XYZ file of C-alpha atoms in Angstrom:
584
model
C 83.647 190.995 22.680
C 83.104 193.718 25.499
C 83.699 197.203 24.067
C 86.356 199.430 25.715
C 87.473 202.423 24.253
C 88.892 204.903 27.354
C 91.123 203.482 29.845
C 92.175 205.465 33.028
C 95.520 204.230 34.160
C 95.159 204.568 38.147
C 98.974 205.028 38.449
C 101.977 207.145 37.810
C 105.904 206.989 36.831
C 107.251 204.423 34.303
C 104.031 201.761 35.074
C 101.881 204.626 33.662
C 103.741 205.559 30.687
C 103.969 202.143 29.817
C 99.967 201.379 29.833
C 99.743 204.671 27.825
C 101.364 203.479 25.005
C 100.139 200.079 24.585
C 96.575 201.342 24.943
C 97.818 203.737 21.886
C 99.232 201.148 20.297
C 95.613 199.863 20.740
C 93.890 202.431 19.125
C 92.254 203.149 22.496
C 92.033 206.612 24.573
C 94.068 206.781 27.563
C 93.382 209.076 30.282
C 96.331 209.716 33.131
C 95.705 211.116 36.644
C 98.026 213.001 39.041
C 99.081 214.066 42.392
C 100.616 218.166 42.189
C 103.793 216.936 41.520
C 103.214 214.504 38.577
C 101.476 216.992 36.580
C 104.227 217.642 33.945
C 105.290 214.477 33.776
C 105.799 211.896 31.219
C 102.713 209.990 31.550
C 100.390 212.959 31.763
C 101.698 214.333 28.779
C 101.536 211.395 26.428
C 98.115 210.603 27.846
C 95.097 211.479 25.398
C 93.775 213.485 28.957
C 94.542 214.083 32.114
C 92.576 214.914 35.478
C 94.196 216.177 39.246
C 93.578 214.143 41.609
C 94.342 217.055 43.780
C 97.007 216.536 46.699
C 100.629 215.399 47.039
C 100.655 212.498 48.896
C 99.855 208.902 48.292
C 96.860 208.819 50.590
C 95.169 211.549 48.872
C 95.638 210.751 45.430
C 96.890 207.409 43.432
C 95.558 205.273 46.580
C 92.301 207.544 47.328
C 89.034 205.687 46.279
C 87.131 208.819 45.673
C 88.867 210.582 43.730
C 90.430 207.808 40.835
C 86.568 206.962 40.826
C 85.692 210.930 40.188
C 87.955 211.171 37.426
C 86.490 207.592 35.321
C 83.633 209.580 35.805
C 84.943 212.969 34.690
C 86.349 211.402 31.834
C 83.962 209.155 30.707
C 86.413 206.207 30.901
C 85.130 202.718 30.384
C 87.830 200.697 31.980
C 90.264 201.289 34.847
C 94.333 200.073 34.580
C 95.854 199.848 37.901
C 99.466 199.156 36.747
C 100.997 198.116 40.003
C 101.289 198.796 43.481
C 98.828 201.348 44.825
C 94.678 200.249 44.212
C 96.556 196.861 41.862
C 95.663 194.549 44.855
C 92.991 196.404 46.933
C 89.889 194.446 46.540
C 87.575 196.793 47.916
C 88.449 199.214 45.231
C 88.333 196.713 42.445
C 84.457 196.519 43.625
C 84.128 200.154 44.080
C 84.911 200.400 39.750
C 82.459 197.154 39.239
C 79.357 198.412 41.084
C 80.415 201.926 39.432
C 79.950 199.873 35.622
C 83.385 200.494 34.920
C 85.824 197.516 33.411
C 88.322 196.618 36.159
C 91.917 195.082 34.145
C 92.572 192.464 36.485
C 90.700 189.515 38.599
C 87.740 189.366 40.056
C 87.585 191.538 43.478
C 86.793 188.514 44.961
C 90.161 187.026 43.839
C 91.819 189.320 44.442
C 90.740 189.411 48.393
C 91.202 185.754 48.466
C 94.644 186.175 47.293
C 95.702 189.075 48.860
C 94.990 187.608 52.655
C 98.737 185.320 52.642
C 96.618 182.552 55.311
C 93.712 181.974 52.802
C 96.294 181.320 49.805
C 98.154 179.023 51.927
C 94.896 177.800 52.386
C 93.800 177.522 48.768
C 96.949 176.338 47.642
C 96.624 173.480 49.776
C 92.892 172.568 48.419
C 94.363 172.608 45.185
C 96.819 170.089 46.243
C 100.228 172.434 45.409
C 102.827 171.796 48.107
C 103.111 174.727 50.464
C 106.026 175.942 52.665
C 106.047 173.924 56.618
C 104.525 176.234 59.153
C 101.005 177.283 61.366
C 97.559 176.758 59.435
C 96.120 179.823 60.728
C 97.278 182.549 62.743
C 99.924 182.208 65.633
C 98.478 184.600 68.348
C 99.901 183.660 70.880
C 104.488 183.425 71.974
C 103.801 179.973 73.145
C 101.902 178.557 69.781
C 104.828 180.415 67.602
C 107.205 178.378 70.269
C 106.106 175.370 69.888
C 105.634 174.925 66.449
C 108.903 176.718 66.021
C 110.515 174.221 68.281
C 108.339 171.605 66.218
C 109.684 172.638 62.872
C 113.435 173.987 63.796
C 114.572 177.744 63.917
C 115.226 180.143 62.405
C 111.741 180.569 61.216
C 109.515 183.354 59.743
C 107.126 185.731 60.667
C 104.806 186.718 58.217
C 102.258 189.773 57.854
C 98.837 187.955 56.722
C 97.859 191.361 54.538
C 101.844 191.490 53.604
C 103.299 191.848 50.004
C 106.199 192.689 48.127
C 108.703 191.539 50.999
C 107.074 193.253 53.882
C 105.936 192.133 56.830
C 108.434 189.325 57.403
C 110.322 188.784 60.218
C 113.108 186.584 60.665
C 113.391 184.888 63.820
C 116.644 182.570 64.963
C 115.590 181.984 68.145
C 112.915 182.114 71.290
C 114.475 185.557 72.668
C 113.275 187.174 69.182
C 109.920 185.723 69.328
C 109.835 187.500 72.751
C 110.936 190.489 71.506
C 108.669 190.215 68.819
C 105.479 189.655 70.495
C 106.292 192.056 73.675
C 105.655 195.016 70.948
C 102.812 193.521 68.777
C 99.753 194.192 69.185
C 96.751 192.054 68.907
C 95.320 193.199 66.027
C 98.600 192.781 64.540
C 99.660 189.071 65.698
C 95.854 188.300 64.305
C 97.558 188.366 60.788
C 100.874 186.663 62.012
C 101.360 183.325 60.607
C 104.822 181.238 61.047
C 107.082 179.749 58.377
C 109.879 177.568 57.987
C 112.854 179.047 56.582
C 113.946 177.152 53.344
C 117.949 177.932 53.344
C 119.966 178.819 50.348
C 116.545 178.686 48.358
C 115.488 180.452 44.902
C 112.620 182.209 44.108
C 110.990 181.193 40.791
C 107.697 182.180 39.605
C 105.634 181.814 36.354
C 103.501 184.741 34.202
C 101.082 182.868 33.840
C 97.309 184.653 31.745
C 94.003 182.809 32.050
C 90.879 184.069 29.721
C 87.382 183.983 30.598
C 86.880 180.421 28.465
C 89.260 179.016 31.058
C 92.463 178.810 28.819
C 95.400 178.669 30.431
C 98.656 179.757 29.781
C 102.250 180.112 31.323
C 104.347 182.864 29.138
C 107.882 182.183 31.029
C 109.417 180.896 34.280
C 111.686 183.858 35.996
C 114.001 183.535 38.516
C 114.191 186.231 41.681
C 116.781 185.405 43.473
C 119.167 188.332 44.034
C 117.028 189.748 47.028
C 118.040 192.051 49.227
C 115.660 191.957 52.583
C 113.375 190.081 50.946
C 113.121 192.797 47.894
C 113.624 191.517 44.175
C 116.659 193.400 42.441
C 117.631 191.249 39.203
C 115.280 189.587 37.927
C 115.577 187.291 34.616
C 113.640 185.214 32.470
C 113.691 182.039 31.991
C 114.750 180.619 35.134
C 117.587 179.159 34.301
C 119.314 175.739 35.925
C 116.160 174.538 37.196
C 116.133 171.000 38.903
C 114.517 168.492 36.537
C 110.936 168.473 36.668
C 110.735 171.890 38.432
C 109.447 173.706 35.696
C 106.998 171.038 34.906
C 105.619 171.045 38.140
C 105.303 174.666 38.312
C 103.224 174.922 35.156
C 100.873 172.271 36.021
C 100.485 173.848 40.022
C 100.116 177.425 38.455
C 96.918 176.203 36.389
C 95.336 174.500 39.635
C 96.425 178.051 41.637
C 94.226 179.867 39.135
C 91.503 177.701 38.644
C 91.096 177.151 42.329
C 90.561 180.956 42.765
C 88.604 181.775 39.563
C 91.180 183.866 38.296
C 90.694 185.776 35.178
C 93.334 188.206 33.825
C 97.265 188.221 34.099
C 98.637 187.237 37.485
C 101.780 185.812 38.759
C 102.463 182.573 40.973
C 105.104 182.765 43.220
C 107.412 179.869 44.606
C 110.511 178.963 46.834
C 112.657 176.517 45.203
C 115.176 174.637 47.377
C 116.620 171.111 47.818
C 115.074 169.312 44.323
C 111.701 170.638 45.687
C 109.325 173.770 45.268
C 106.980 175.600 47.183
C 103.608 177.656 46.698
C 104.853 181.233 48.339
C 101.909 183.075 46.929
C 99.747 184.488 44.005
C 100.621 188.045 42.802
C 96.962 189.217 40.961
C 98.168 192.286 39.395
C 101.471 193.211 36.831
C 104.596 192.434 38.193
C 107.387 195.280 37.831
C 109.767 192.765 36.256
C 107.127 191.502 33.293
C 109.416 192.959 31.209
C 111.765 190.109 31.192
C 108.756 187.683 30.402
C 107.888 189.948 27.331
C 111.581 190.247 25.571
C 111.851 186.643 25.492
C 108.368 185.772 24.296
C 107.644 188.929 22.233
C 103.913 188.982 24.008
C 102.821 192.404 25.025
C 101.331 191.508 28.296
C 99.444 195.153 28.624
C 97.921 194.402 25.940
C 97.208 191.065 26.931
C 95.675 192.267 30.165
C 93.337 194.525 27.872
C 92.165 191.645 25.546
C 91.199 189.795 29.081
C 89.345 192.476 29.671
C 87.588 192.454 26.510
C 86.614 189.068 26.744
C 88.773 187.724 24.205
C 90.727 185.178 23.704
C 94.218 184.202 24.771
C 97.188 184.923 22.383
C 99.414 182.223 20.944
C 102.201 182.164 23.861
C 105.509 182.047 21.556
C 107.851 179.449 22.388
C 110.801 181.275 24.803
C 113.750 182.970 22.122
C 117.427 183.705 24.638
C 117.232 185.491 27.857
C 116.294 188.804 29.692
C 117.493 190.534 32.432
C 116.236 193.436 33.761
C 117.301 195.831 37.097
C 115.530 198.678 38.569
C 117.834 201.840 39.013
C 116.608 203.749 42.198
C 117.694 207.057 44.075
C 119.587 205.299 46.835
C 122.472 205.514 48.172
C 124.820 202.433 48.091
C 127.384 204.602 50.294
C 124.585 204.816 53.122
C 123.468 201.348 52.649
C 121.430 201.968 50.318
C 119.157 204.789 51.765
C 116.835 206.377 49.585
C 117.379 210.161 48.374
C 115.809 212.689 47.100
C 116.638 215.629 44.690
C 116.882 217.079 41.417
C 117.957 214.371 38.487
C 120.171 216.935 36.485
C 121.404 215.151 33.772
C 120.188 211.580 32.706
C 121.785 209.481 29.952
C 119.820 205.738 29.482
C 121.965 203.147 26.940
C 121.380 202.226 23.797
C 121.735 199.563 21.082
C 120.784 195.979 20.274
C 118.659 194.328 22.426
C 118.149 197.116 25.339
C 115.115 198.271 26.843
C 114.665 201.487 28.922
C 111.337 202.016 31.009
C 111.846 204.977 32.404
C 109.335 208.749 32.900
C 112.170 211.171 34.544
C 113.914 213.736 32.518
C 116.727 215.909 33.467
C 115.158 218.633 35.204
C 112.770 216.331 37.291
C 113.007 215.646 41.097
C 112.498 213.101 43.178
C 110.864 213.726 46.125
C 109.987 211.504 49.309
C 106.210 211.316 48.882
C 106.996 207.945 46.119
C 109.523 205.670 45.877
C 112.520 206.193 44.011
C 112.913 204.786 40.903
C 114.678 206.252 38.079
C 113.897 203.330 35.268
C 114.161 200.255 34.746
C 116.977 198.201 31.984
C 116.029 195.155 30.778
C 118.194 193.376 27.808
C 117.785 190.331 25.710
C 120.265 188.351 24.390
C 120.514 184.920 22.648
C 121.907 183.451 26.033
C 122.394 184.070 29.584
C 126.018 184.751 29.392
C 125.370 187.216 26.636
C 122.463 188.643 28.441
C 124.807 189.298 31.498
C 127.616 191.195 29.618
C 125.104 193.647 27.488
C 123.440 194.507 30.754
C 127.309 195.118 32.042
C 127.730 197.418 28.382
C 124.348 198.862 29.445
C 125.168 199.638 32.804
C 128.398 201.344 31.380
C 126.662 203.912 29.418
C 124.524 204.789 32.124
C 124.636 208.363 33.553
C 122.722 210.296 36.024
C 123.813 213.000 38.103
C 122.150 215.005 40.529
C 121.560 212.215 43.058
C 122.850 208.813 43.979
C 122.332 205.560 42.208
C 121.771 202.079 43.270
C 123.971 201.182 39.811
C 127.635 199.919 41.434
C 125.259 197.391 43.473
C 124.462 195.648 39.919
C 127.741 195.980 38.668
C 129.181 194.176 41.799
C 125.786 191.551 41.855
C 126.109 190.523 37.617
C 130.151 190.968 37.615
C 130.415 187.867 40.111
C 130.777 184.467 39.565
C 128.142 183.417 42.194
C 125.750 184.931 39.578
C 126.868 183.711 36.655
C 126.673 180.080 37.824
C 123.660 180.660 38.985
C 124.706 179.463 42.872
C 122.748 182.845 44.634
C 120.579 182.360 46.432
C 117.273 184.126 48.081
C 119.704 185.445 50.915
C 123.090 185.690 49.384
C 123.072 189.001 48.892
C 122.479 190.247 52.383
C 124.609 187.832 53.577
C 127.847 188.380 51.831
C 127.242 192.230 52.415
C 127.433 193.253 49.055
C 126.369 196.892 49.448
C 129.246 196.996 52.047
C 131.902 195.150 50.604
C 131.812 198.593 47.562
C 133.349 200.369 50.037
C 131.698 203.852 49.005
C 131.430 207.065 50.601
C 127.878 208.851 51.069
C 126.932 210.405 48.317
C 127.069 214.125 48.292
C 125.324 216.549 46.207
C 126.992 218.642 43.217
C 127.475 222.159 43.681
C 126.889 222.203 39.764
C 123.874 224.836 38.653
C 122.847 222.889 35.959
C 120.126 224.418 33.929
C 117.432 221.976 32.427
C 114.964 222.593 29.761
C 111.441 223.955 31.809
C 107.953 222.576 30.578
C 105.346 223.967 31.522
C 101.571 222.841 32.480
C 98.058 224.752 33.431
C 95.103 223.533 35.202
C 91.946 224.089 34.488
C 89.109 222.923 36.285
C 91.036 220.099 37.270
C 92.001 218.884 33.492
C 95.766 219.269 32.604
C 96.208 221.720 29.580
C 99.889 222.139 28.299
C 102.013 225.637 27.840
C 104.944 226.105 25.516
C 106.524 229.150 27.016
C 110.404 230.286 25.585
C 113.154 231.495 27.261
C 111.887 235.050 27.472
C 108.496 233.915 29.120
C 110.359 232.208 31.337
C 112.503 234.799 32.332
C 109.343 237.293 33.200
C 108.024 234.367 35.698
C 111.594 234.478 36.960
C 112.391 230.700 36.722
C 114.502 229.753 34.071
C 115.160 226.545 36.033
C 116.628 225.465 39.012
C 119.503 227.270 40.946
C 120.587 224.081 43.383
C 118.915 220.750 45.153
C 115.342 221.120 45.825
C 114.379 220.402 49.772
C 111.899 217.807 50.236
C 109.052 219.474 51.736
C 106.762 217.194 54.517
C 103.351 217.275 53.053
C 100.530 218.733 54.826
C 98.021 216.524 57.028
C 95.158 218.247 57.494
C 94.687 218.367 61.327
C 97.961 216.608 62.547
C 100.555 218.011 64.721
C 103.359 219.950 62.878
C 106.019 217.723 62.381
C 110.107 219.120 63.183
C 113.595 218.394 61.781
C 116.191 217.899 64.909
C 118.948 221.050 63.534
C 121.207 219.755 66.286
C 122.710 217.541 68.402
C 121.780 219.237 71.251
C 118.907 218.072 71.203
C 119.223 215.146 73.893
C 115.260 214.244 73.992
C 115.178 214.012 70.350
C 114.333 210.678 69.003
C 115.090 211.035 65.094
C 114.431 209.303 61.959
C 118.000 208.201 60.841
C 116.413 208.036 57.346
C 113.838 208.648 55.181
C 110.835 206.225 56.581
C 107.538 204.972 57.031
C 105.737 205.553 60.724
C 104.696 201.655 61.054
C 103.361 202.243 64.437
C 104.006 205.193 67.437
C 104.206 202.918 70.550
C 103.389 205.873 73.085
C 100.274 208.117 73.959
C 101.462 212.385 73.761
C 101.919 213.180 77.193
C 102.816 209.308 78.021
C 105.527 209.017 81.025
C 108.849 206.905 79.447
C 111.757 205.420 81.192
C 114.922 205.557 78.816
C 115.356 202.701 76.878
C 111.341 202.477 76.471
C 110.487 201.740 72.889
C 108.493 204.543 71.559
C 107.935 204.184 68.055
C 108.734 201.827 65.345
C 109.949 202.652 61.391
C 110.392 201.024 58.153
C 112.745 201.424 55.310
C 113.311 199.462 52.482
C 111.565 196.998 54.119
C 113.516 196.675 57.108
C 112.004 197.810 60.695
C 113.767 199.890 63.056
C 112.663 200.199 66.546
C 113.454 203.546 68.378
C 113.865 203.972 71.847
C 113.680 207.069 74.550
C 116.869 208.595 75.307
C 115.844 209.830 78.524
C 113.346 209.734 80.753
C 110.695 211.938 80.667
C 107.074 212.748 78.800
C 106.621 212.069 75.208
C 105.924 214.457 72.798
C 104.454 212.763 69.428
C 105.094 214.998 66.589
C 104.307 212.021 63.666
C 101.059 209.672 63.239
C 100.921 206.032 62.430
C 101.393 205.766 58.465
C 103.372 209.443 58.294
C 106.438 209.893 55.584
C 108.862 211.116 57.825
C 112.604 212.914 55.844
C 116.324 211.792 57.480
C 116.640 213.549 60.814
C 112.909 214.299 61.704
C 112.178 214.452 65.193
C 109.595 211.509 65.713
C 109.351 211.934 69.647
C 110.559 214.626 71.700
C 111.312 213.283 75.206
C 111.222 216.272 78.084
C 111.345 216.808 81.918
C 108.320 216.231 83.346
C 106.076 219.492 83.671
């Protein structure tokens, strides 16, 4: 057995807090790391230490090579947890902590860059005969290729990132217009990792946790079904998939095996498929923790951390328990379901998770803590179990019920609309039936607004010193001589610094006619003008993305562009991207 003792969890928010104590549960060390405005949080505090990273946004900390890598070494940890998201899937990282002698908790970096390129697993898949989705072999560089085999295989089709994940990067296309409008604004570095699907209507996604050791053994823990999506993002997810078409699940088990013995694989991983019409497709092989493993867990009783961690340790499998009822679990975010969903940011003044048989909360907010736009914007996560489906739905209902937060919006009426219908309870969703039947419009809600309420949470404090988190106890009269007692309103997101950039701006009014604005808070997927660039109105001049949607933006005017963002910027709701002027 390899010997691991320390393990730095590369990661933040519930993921984090939920490595921590399985690795306690262990008997292992865990060590947390932070960006400035994690320090105080959950994670950090329950972790036996933790190290700064030292910045505030993503870049600089949780996905900055460098730095994770400083603190293994500050440590002295032996094994690196990347939870998911971030570094999970970046296999140049996952060979960074090899060459560095450090355990990486997950698959080969080889695997995982095998994997992680969507063409090669379409690829792979096929060598190891599992039936993939129709579409283009390679990539489609070209608007005639994409025609033609769109034309071959019948609109609508897809467009899909080669280096995408999680539901980004996809592009729906009904007809040849869009693939013009699509390839008029790609560039070629771009359309080298555009491949084309066919879309597979009114289909389901199913997928299988599936754990392979380093003897080989092989194991699937439980099917789960993804279905309720909304632009291509999972929000329910439940375990086992229920209704499948006979043989499905069969056929799934026995493809997942081939998936991860074709690629070597070694650790916990997921395998991804489209079900639709009696028949099932490869969609692609998740080598990391999924966010909704918590499903898989309730109903098997398996604690896949821990699982992950015996991988590691060259040990063998666990006895997979036969499946016991049915989980459910939903992610409650900071977005607002009166402004379709947008995300928001704020102070989380009061926070009330349920209780009782069969619920689980994974959760690291408090009252007190804010949520900023430098990471997403999830509150925690409930997933129940119940001795069947229909029992599984109404205690998530109860759950839902007793669920309070206050200070911002919640994404909560969108589940109690999604598990309250009959489409979902006779399991006839589908991948797409939530965007189409508008559920997010048909609540009929108002934007959220902010409570003048100058509610008062508990303060706890935290030091740094030389870069190690050290934690302070100080009362209500030590509080009171720093002046801060707590907060006296909503905190304003502040736009992290960037080193050299150009100072970004926030348009203060409408006046401003040469403006082109963020309508929400967004990702800068690409600035499609040079600074000082001549524009004709209607030019596009930079593109967005936002809960993994795209929006294009367009001059207002003509004129010369002014960039005030880069390419990969987190830009706030009403930030000037582009100021258009009169020519000097």
């Amino acid at each position: 057995m390899k010997k691991l003792e320390k393990i730095l969890i590369a990661n933040r928010g519930e993921i984090a807090l939920r490595v921590v104590r399985t690795v306690r549960e262990m008997g292992l060390k865990s060590v947390a790391c932070y960006a400035d405005e994690d320090i105080n949080t959950l994670a950090v505090r329950e972790a036996d230490e933790a190290y700064a990273l030292g910045g505030l946004r993503a870049g600089d900390t949780y996905l900055n090579h460098d730095a994770v890598l400083e603190v293994a070494r500050k440590s002295g940890a032996d094994a690196i947890h990347p939870g998911y998201g971030f570094l999970s899937e970046n296999a140049e990282f996952a060979r960074k902590v090899a060459e560095a002698g450090i355990t990486w908790i997950g698959p080969k970096a080889e695997v995982i860059h095998a994997l992680g390129d969507k063409i090669d697993a379409r690829a792979l898949a096929k060598d190891a005969n599992v039936p993939t989705i129709p579409g283009s072999a390679g990539p489609v560089r070209t608007e005639a290729e994409a025609a033609a085999l769109a034309e071959q295989i019948g609109y609508p089709v897809l467009l899909k990132r080669a280096d995408g994940g999680g539901g980004r990067g996809i592009i729906r296309i009904r007809s040849r217009k869009d693939l013009t409008d699509y390839y008029s604004v790609s560039s070629p570095e771009a359309l080298e990792l555009t491949f084309l699907e066919k879309i597979c209507e009114h289909a389901r996604h199913v997928e299988t946790q599936c754990m392979r050791d380093v003897e080989g053994n092989f194991a699937v823990v439980s099917t789960r079904d993804c279905s309720v999506q909304r632009r291509n993002q999972k929000l329910v997810e439940e375990a086992p998939a229920p209704l499948l078409p006979e043989g499905i699940e069969q056929n799934l088990t026995d493809w997942s095996k081939r998936l991860f013995e074709q690629a070597g694989y070694v650790g916990v991983g997921t395998c991804e498929f489209l079900v639709c019409d009696g028949q099932a497709y490869f969609l692609e092989v998740n080598p990391r923790l999924q966010v909704e493993h918590t499903v898989s867990e309730e109903v098997t009783g398996l604690d896949l951390v821990a699982e992950q961690i015996r991988i590691a340790r060259h040990e063998t499998l666990s006895e997979v328990p036969a499946v016991r009822g049915h989980a459910i679990e939903i992610r409650i975010t900071a977005e607002d379901p009166g402004a379709d969903l947008a995300p928001a940011t704020g102070r989380v003044h009061s926070l009330s998770w349920p209780g009782g048989a069969g619920v689980r909360i994974d959760s690291f907010l408090e009252p007190g803590s804010v949520i900023g736009q430098n990471f997403d914007s999830l509150i925690g996560k409930i997933t129940v179990h119940a001795p069947t489906r229909d029992q599984a739905i109404a205690r998530l209902l109860r759950a839902l019920a007793e669920t309070r937060v206050e200070g911002v919006p919640t994404s909560k009426p969108v589940f109690e609309k999604v598990l309250s219908s009959a489409i979902f309870a006779n399991v006839h969703h589908y991948t797409s039936w939530f965007d189409e039947n508008h559920v997010v419009d048909s609540l009929g809600l108002e934007p959220f607004k902010a409570s003048d309420a100058k509610t008062v949470a508990p303060v706890k404090m935290a030091l740094e010193i030389d870069g190690r988190r050290h934690s302070v106890v100080l009362d209500e009269k030590a509080l009171a001589v720093f002046g801060s007692a707590g907060p006296a309103g909503p905190v304003r997101p502040r736009q992290p610094l960037r080193g050299a950039r150009k100072t970004t701006a926030v348009a203060t009014t409408s006046d401003d006619s040469g403006a082109v604005v963020s309508p929400m808070q967004a990702t800068v997927v690409r600035v499609a003008v040079e600074d000082g660039q001549k524009v004709e109105e209607g030019d596009l001049v930079a593109v967005i993305e936002a809960m993994k949607m795209e929006k294009y933006l367009y001059a207002p005017a003509a004129g010369i562009a002014r960039c005030l963002v880069s390419q990969g910027d987190t830009v706030a709701s009403g930030q000037v991207i582009v100021r258009v002027g009169e020519e000097e």
